Short mmCIF file of N, CA, C and O in Angstrom, two decimals:
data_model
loop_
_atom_site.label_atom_id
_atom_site.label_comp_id
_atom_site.label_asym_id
_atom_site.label_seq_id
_atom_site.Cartn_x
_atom_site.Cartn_y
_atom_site.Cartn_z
N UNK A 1 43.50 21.98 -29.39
CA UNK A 1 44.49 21.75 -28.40
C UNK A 1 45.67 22.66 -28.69
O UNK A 1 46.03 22.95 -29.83
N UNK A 2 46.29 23.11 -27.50
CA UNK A 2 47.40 24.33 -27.73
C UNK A 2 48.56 23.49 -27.02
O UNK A 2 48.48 22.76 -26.03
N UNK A 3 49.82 23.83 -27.93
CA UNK A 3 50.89 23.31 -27.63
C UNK A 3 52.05 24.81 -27.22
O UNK A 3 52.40 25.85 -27.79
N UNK A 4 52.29 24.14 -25.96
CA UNK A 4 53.48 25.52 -26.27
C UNK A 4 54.70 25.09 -25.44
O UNK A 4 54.76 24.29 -24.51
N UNK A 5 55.54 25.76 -25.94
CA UNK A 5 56.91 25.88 -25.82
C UNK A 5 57.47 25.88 -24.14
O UNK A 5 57.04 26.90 -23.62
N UNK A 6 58.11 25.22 -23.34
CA UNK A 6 58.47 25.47 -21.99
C UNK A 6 59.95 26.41 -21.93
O UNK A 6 60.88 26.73 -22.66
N UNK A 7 59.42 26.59 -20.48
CA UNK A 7 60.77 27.16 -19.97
C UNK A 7 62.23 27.75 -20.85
O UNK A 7 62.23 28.17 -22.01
N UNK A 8 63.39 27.63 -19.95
CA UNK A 8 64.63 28.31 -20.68
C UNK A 8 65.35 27.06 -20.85
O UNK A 8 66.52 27.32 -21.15
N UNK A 9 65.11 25.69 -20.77
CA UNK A 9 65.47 25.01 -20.85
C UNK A 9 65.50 24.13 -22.55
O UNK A 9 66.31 23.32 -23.01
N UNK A 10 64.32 24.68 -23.09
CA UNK A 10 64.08 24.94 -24.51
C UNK A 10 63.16 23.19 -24.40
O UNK A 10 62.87 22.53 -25.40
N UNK A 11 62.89 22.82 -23.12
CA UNK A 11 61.89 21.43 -23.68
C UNK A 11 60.48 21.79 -23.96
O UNK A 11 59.91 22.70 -23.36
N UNK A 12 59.92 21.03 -24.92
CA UNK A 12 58.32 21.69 -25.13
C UNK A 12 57.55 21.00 -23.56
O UNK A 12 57.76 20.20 -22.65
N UNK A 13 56.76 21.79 -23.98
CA UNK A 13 55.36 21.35 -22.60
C UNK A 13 54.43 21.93 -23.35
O UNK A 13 54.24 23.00 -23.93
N UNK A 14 53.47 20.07 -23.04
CA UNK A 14 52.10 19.54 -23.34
C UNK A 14 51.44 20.13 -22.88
O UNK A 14 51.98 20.12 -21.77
N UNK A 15 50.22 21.01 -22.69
CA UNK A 15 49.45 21.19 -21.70
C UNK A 15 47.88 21.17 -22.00
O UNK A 15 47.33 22.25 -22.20
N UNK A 16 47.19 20.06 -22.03
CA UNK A 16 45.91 20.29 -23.14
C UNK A 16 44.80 21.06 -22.38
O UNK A 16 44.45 20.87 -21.21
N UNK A 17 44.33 21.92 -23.23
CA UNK A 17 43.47 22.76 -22.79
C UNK A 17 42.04 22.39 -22.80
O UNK A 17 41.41 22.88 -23.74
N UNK A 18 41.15 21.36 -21.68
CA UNK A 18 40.24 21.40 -21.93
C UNK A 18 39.04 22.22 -21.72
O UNK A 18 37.93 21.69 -21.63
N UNK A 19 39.16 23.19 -21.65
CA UNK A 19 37.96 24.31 -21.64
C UNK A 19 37.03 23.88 -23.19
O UNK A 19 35.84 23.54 -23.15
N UNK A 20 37.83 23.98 -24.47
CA UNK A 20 36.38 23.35 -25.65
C UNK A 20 35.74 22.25 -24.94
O UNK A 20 34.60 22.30 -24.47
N UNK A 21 36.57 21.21 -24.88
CA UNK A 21 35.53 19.55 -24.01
C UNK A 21 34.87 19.55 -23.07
O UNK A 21 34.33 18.53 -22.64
N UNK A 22 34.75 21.01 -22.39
CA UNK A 22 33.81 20.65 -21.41
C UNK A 22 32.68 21.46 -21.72
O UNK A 22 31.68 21.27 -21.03
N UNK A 23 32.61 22.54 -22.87
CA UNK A 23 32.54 23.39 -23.35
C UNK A 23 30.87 22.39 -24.56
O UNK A 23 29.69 22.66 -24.79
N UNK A 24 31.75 21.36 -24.90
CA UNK A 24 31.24 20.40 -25.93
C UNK A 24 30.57 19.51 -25.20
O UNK A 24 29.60 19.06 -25.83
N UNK A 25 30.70 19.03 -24.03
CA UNK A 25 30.38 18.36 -22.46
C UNK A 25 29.14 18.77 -22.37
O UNK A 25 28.20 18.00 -22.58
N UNK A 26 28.96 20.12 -22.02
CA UNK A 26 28.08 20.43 -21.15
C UNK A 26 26.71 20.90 -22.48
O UNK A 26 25.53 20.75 -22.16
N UNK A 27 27.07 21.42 -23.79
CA UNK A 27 26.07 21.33 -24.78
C UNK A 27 25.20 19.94 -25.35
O UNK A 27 24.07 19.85 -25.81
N UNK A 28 26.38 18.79 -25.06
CA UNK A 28 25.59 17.70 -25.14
C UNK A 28 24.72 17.40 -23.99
O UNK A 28 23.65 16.81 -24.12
N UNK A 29 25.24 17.88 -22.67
CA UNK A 29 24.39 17.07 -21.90
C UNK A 29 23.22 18.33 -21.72
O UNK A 29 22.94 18.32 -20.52
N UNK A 30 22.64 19.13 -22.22
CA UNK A 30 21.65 20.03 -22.20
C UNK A 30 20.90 19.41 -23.49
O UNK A 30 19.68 19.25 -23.54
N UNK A 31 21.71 19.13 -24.41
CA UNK A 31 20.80 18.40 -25.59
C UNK A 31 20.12 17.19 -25.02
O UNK A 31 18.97 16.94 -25.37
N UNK A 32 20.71 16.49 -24.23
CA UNK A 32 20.30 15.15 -24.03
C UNK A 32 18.91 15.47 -22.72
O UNK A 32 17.85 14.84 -22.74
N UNK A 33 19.14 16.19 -22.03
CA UNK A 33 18.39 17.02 -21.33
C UNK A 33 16.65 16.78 -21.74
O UNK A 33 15.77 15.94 -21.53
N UNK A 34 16.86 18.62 -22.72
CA UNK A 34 15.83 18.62 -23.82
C UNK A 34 15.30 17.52 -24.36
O UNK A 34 14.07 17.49 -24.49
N UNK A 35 15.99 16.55 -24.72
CA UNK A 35 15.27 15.39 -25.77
C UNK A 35 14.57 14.51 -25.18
O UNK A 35 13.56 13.95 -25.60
N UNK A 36 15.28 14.35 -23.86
CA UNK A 36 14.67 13.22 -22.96
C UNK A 36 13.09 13.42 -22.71
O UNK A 36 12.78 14.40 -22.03
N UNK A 37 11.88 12.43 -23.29
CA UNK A 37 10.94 12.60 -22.99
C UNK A 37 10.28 12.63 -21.40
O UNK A 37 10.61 11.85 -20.52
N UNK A 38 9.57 13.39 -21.29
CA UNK A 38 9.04 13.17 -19.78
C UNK A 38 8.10 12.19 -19.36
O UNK A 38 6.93 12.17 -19.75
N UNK A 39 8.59 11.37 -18.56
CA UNK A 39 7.82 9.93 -18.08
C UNK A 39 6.72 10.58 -17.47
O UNK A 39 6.76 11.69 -16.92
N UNK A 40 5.89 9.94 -17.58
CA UNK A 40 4.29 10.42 -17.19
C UNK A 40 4.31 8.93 -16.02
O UNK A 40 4.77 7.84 -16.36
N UNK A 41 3.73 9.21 -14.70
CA UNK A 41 3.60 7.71 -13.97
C UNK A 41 2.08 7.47 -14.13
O UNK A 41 1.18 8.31 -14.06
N UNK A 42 2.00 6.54 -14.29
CA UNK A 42 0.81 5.67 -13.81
C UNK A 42 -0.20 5.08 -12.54
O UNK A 42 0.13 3.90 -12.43
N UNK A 43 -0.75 5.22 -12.03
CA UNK A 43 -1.82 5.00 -11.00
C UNK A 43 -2.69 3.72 -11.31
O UNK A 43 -3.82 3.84 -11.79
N UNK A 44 -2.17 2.56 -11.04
CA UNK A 44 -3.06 1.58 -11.94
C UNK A 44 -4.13 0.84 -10.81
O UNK A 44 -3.69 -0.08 -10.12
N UNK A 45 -5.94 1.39 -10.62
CA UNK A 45 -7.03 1.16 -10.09
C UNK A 45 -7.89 0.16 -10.54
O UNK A 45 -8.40 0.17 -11.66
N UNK A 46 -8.10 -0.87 -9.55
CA UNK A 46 -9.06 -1.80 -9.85
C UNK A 46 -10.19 -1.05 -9.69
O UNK A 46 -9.94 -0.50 -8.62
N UNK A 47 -11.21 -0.67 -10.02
CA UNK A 47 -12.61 -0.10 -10.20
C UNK A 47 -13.64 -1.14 -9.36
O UNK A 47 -13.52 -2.35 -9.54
N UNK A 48 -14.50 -0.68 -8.55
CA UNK A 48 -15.76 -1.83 -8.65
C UNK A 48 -15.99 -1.75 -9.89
O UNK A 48 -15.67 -0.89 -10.72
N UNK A 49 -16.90 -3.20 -10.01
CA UNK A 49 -17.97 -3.42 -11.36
C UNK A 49 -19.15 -3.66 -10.78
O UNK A 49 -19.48 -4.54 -9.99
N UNK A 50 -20.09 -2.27 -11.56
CA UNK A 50 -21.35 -2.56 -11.06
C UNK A 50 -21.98 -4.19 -11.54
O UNK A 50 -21.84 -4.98 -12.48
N UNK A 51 -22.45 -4.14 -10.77
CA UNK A 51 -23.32 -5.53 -10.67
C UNK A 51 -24.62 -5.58 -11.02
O UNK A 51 -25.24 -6.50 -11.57
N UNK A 52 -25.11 -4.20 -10.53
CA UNK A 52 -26.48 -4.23 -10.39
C UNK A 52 -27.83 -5.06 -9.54
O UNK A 52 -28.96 -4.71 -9.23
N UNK A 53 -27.09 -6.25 -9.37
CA UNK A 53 -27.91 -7.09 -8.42
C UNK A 53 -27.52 -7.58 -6.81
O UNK A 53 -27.65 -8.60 -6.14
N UNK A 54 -26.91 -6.08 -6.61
CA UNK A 54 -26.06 -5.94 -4.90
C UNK A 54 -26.98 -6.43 -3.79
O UNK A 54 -27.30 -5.25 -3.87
N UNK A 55 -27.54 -6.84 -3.07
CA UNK A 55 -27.95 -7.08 -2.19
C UNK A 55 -27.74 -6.63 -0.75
O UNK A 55 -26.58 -6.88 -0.42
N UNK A 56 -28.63 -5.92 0.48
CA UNK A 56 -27.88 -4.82 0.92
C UNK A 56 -26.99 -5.51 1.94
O UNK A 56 -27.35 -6.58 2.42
N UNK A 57 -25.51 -4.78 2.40
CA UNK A 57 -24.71 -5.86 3.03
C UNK A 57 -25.02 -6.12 4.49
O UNK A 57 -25.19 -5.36 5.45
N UNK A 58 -25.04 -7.78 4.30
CA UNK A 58 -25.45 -8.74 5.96
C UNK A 58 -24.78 -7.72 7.61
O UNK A 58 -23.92 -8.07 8.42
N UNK A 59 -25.37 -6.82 7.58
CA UNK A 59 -24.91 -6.04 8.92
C UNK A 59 -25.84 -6.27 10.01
O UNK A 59 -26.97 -5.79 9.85
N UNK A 60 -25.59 -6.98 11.19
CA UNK A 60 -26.51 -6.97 12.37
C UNK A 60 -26.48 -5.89 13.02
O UNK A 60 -25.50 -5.31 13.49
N UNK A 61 -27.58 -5.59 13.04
CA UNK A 61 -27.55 -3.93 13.86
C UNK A 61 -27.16 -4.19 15.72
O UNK A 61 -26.99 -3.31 16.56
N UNK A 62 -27.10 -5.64 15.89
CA UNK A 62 -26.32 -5.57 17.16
C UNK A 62 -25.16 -5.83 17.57
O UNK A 62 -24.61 -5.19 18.46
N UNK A 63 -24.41 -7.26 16.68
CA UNK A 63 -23.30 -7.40 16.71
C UNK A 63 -22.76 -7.88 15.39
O UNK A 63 -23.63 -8.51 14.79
N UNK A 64 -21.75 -7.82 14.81
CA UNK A 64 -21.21 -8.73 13.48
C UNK A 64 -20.00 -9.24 14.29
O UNK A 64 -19.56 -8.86 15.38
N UNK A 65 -19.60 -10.16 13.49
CA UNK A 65 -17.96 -10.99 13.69
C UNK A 65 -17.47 -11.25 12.70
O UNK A 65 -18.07 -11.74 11.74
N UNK A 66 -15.88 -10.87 12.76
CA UNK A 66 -14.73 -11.43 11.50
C UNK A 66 -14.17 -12.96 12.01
O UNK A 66 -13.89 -13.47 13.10
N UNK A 67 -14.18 -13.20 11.23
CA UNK A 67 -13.32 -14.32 11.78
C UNK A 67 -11.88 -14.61 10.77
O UNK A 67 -12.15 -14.18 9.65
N UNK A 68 -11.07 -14.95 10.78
CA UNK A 68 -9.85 -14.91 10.09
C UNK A 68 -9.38 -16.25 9.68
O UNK A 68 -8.42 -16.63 10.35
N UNK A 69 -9.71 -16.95 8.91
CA UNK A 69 -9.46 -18.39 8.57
C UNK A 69 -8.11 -18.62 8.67
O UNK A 69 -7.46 -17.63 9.02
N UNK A 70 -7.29 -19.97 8.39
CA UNK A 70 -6.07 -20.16 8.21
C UNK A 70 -5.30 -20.12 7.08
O UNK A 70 -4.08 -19.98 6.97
N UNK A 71 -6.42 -20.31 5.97
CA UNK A 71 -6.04 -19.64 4.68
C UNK A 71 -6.29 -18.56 4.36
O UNK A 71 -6.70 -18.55 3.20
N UNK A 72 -6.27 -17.75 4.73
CA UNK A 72 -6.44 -16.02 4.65
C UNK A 72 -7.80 -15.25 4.80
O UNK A 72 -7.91 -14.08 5.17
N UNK A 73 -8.69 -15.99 4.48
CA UNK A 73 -10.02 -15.89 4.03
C UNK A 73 -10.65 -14.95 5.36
O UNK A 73 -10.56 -15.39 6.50
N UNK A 74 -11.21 -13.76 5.09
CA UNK A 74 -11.63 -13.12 6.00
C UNK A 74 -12.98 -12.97 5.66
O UNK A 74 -13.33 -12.37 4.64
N UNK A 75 -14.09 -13.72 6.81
CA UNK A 75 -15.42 -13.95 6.89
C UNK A 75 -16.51 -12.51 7.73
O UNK A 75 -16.54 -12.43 8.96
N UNK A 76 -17.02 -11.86 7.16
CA UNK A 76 -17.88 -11.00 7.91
C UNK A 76 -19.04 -11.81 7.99
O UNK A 76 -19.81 -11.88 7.03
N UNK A 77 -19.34 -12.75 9.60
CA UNK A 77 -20.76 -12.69 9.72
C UNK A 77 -21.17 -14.05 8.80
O UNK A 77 -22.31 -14.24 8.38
N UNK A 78 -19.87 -15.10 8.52
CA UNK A 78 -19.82 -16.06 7.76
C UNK A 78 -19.56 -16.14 6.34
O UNK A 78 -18.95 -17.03 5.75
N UNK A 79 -20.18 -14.90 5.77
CA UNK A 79 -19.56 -14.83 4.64
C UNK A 79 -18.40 -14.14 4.11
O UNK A 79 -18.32 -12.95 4.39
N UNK A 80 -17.27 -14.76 3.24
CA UNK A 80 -16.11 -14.60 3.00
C UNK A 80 -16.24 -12.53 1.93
O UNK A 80 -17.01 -12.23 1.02
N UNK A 81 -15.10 -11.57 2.65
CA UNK A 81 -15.21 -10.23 2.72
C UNK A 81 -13.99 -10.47 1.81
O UNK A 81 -13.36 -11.52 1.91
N UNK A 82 -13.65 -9.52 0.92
CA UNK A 82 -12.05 -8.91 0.44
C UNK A 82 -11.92 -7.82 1.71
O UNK A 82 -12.91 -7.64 2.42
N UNK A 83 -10.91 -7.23 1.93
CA UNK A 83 -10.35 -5.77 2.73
C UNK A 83 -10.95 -4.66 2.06
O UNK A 83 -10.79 -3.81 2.93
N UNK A 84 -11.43 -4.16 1.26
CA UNK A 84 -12.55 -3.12 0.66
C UNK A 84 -13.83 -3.39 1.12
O UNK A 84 -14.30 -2.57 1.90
N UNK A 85 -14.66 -4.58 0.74
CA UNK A 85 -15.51 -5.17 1.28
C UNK A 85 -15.76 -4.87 2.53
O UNK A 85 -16.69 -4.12 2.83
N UNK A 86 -14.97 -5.39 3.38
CA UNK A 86 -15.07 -5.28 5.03
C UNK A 86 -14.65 -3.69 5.22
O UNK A 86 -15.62 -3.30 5.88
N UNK A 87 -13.96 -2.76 5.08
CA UNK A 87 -13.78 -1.65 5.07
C UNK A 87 -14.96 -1.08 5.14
O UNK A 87 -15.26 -0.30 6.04
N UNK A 88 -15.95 -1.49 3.93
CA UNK A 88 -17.20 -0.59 3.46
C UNK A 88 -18.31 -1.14 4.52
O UNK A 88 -19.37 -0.52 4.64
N UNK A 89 -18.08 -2.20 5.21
CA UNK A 89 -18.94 -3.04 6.16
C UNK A 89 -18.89 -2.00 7.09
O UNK A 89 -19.82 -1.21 7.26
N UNK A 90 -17.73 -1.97 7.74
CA UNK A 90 -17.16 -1.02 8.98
C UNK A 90 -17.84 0.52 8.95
O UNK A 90 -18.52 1.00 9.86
N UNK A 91 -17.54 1.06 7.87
CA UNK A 91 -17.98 2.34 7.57
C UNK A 91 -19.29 2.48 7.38
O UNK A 91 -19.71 3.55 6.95
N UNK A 92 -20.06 1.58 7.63
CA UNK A 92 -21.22 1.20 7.51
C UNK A 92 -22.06 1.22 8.77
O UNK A 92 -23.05 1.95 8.79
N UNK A 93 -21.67 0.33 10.04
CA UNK A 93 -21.49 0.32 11.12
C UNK A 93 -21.34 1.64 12.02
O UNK A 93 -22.29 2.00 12.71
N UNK A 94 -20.29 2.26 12.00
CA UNK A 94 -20.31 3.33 12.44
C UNK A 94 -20.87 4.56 12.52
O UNK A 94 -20.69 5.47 13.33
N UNK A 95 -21.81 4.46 11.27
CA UNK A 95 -22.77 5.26 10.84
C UNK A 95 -24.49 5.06 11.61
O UNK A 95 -25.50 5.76 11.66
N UNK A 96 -24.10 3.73 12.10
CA UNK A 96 -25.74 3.19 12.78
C UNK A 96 -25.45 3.83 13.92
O UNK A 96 -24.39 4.37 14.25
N UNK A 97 -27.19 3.65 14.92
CA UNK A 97 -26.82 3.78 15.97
C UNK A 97 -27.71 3.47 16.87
O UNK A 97 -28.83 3.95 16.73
N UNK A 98 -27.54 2.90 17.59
CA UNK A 98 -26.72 2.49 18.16
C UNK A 98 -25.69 1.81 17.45
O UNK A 98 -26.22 1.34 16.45
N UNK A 99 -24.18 1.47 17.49
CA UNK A 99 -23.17 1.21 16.76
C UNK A 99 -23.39 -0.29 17.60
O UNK A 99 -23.53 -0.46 18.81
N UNK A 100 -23.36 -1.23 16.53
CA UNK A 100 -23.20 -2.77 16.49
C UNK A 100 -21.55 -3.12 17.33
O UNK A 100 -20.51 -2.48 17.16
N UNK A 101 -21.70 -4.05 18.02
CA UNK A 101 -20.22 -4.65 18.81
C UNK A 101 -19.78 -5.35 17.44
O UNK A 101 -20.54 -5.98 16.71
N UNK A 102 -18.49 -5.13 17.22
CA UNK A 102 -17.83 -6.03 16.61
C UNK A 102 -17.17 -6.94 16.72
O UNK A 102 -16.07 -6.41 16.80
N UNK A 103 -16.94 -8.44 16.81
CA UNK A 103 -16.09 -9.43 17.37
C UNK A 103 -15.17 -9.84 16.56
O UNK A 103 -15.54 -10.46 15.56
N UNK A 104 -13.89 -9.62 16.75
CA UNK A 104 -12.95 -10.42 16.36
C UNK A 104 -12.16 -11.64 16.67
O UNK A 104 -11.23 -11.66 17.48
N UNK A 105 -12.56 -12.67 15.98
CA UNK A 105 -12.31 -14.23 16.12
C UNK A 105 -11.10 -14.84 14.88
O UNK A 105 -11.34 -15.70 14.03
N UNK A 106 -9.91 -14.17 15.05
CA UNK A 106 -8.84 -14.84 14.54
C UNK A 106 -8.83 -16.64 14.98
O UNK A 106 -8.96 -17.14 16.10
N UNK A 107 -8.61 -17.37 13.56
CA UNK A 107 -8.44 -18.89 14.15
C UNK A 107 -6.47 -19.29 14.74
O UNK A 107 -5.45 -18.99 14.12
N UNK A 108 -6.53 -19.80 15.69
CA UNK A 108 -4.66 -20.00 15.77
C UNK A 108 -4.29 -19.96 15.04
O UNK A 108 -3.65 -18.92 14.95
N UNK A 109 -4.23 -20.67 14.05
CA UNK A 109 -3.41 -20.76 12.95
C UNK A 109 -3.44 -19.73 11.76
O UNK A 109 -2.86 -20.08 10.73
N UNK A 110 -4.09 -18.48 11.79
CA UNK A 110 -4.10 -17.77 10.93
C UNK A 110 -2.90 -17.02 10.83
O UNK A 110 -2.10 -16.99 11.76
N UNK A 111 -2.70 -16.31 9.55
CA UNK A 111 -1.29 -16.00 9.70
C UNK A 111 -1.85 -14.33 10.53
O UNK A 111 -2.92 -13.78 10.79
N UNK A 112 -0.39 -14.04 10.69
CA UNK A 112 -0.84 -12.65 11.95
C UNK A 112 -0.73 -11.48 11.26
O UNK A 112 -1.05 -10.43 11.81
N UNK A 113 -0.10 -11.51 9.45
CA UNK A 113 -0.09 -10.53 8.82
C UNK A 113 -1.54 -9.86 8.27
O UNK A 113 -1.80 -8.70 7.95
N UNK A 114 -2.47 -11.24 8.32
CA UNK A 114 -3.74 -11.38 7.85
C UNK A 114 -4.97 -10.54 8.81
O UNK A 114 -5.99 -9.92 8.49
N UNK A 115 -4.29 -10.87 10.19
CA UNK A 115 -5.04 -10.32 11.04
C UNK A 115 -4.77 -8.84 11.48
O UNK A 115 -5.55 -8.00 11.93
N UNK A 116 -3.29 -8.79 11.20
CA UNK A 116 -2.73 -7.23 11.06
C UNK A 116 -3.29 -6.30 10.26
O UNK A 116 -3.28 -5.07 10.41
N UNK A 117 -3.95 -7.16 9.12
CA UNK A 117 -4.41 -6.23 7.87
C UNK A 117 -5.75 -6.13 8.82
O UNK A 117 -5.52 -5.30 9.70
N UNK A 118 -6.80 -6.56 8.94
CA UNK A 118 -8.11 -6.48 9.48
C UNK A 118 -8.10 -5.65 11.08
O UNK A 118 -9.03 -4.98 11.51
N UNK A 119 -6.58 -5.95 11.90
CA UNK A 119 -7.02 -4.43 12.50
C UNK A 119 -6.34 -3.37 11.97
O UNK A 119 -6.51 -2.28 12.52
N UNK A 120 -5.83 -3.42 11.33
CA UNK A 120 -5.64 -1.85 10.95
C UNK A 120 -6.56 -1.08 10.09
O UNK A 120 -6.57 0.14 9.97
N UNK A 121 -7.45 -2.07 9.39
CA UNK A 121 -8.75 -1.92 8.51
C UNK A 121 -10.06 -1.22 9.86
O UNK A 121 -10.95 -0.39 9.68
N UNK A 122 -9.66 -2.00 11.21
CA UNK A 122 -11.10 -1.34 11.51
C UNK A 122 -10.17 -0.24 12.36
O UNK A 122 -10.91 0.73 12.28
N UNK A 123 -9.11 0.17 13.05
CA UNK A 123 -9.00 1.21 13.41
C UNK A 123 -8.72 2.34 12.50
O UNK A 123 -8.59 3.53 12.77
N UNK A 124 -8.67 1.72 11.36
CA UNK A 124 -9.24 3.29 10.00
C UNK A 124 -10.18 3.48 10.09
O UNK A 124 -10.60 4.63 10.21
N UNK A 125 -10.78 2.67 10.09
CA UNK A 125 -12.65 3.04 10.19
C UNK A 125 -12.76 3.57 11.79
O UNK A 125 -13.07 4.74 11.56
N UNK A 126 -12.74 3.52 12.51
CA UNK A 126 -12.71 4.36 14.07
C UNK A 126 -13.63 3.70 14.69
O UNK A 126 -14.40 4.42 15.34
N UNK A 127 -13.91 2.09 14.74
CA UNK A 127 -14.58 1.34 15.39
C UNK A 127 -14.19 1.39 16.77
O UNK A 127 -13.02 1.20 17.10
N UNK A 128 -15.21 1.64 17.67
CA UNK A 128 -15.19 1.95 18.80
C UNK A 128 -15.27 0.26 19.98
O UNK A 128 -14.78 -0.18 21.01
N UNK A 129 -16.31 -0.14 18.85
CA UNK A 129 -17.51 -1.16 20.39
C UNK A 129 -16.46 -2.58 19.62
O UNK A 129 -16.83 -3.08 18.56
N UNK A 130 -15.40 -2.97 20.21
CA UNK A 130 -14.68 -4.27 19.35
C UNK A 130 -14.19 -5.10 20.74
O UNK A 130 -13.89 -4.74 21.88
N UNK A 131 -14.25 -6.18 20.18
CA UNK A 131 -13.88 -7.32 21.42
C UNK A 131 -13.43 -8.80 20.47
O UNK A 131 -14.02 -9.30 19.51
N UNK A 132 -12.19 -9.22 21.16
CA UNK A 132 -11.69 -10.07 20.52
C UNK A 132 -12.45 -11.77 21.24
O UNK A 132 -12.70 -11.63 22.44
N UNK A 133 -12.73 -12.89 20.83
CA UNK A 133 -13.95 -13.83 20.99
C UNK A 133 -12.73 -14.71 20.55
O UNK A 133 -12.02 -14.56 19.55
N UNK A 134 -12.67 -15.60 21.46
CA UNK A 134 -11.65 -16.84 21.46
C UNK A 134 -10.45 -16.84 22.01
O UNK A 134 -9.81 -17.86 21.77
N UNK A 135 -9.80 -15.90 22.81
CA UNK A 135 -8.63 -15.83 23.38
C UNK A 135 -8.16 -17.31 23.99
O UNK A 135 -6.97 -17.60 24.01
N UNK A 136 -9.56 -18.61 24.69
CA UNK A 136 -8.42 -18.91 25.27
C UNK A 136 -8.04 -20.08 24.25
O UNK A 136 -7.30 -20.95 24.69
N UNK A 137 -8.52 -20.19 22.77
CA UNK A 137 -7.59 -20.73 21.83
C UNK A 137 -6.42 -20.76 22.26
O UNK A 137 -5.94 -21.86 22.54
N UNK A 138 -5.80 -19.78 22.40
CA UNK A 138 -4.23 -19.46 22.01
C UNK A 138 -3.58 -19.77 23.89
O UNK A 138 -2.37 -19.73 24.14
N UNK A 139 -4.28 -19.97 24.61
CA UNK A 139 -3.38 -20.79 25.57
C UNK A 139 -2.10 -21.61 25.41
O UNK A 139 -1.06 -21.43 26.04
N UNK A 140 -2.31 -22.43 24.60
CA UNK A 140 -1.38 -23.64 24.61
C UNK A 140 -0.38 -22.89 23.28
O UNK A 140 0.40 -23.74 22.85
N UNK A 141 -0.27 -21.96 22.78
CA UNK A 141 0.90 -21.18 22.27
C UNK A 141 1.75 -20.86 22.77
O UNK A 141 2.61 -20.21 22.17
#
């Protein structure tokens, strides 16, 4: 720090010079820089597990149906699907051909996030032949 002398008035003047502190500033924060390890992120994948004893999946080569329970439970064709599951159903389907109708049978009371997930599951898959089965349930809504 430099001190010097003011004016003609003969009072001193303070004037601190920080050019070293920023000088000392900016070497630490390049050290801290350097040292800082680099975070690597993570991708964390559930895997299938082979099974080995798959059985080939219940697809009617004319029509299948989801149906959407009230507890979440999404049924291909009666039996209960995860959203991978039914995904791989779909992609399955689309590959036949003639391509199977698909029916979708949400119950009222299902929640609509549940059913949001299952169409946006088959318009990824690019299901063409789909028809919704129970509309007039939802009358009295």
């Amino acid at each position: 720090m430099a001190m010097s002398t003011g004016g003609a008035e003969g009072e001193p003047m303070m004037d601190v010079n920080t050019t070293p502190l920023i000088d000392v500033m900016l070497v630490l924060l390049i050290m801290f820089i350097i040292t800082i390890p680099i975070q690597t992120h993570a991708v964390k994948l559930d895997l299938p597990v082979d099974t080995g004893d798959m059985t080939p999946p219940p697809i009617d080569p004319v029509k299948n149906k989801i149906v959407v329970e009230p507890n979440g439970t999404i049924l291909w064709n009666g039996a209960p699907v995860d959203p991978v599951t039914l995904r791989q159903y779909l992609d399955i389907t689309t590959t036949m051909t003639p391509t199977p109708e698909l029916h979708l049978q949400p119950h009222p009371q299902a929640r609509y996030e549940v059913v949001d997930q299952v169409l946006a599951i088959t318009k990824r898959a690019n299901v063409t032949a789909m028809g919704f089965v129970g509309n007039e349930a939802y009358a009295n809504f």
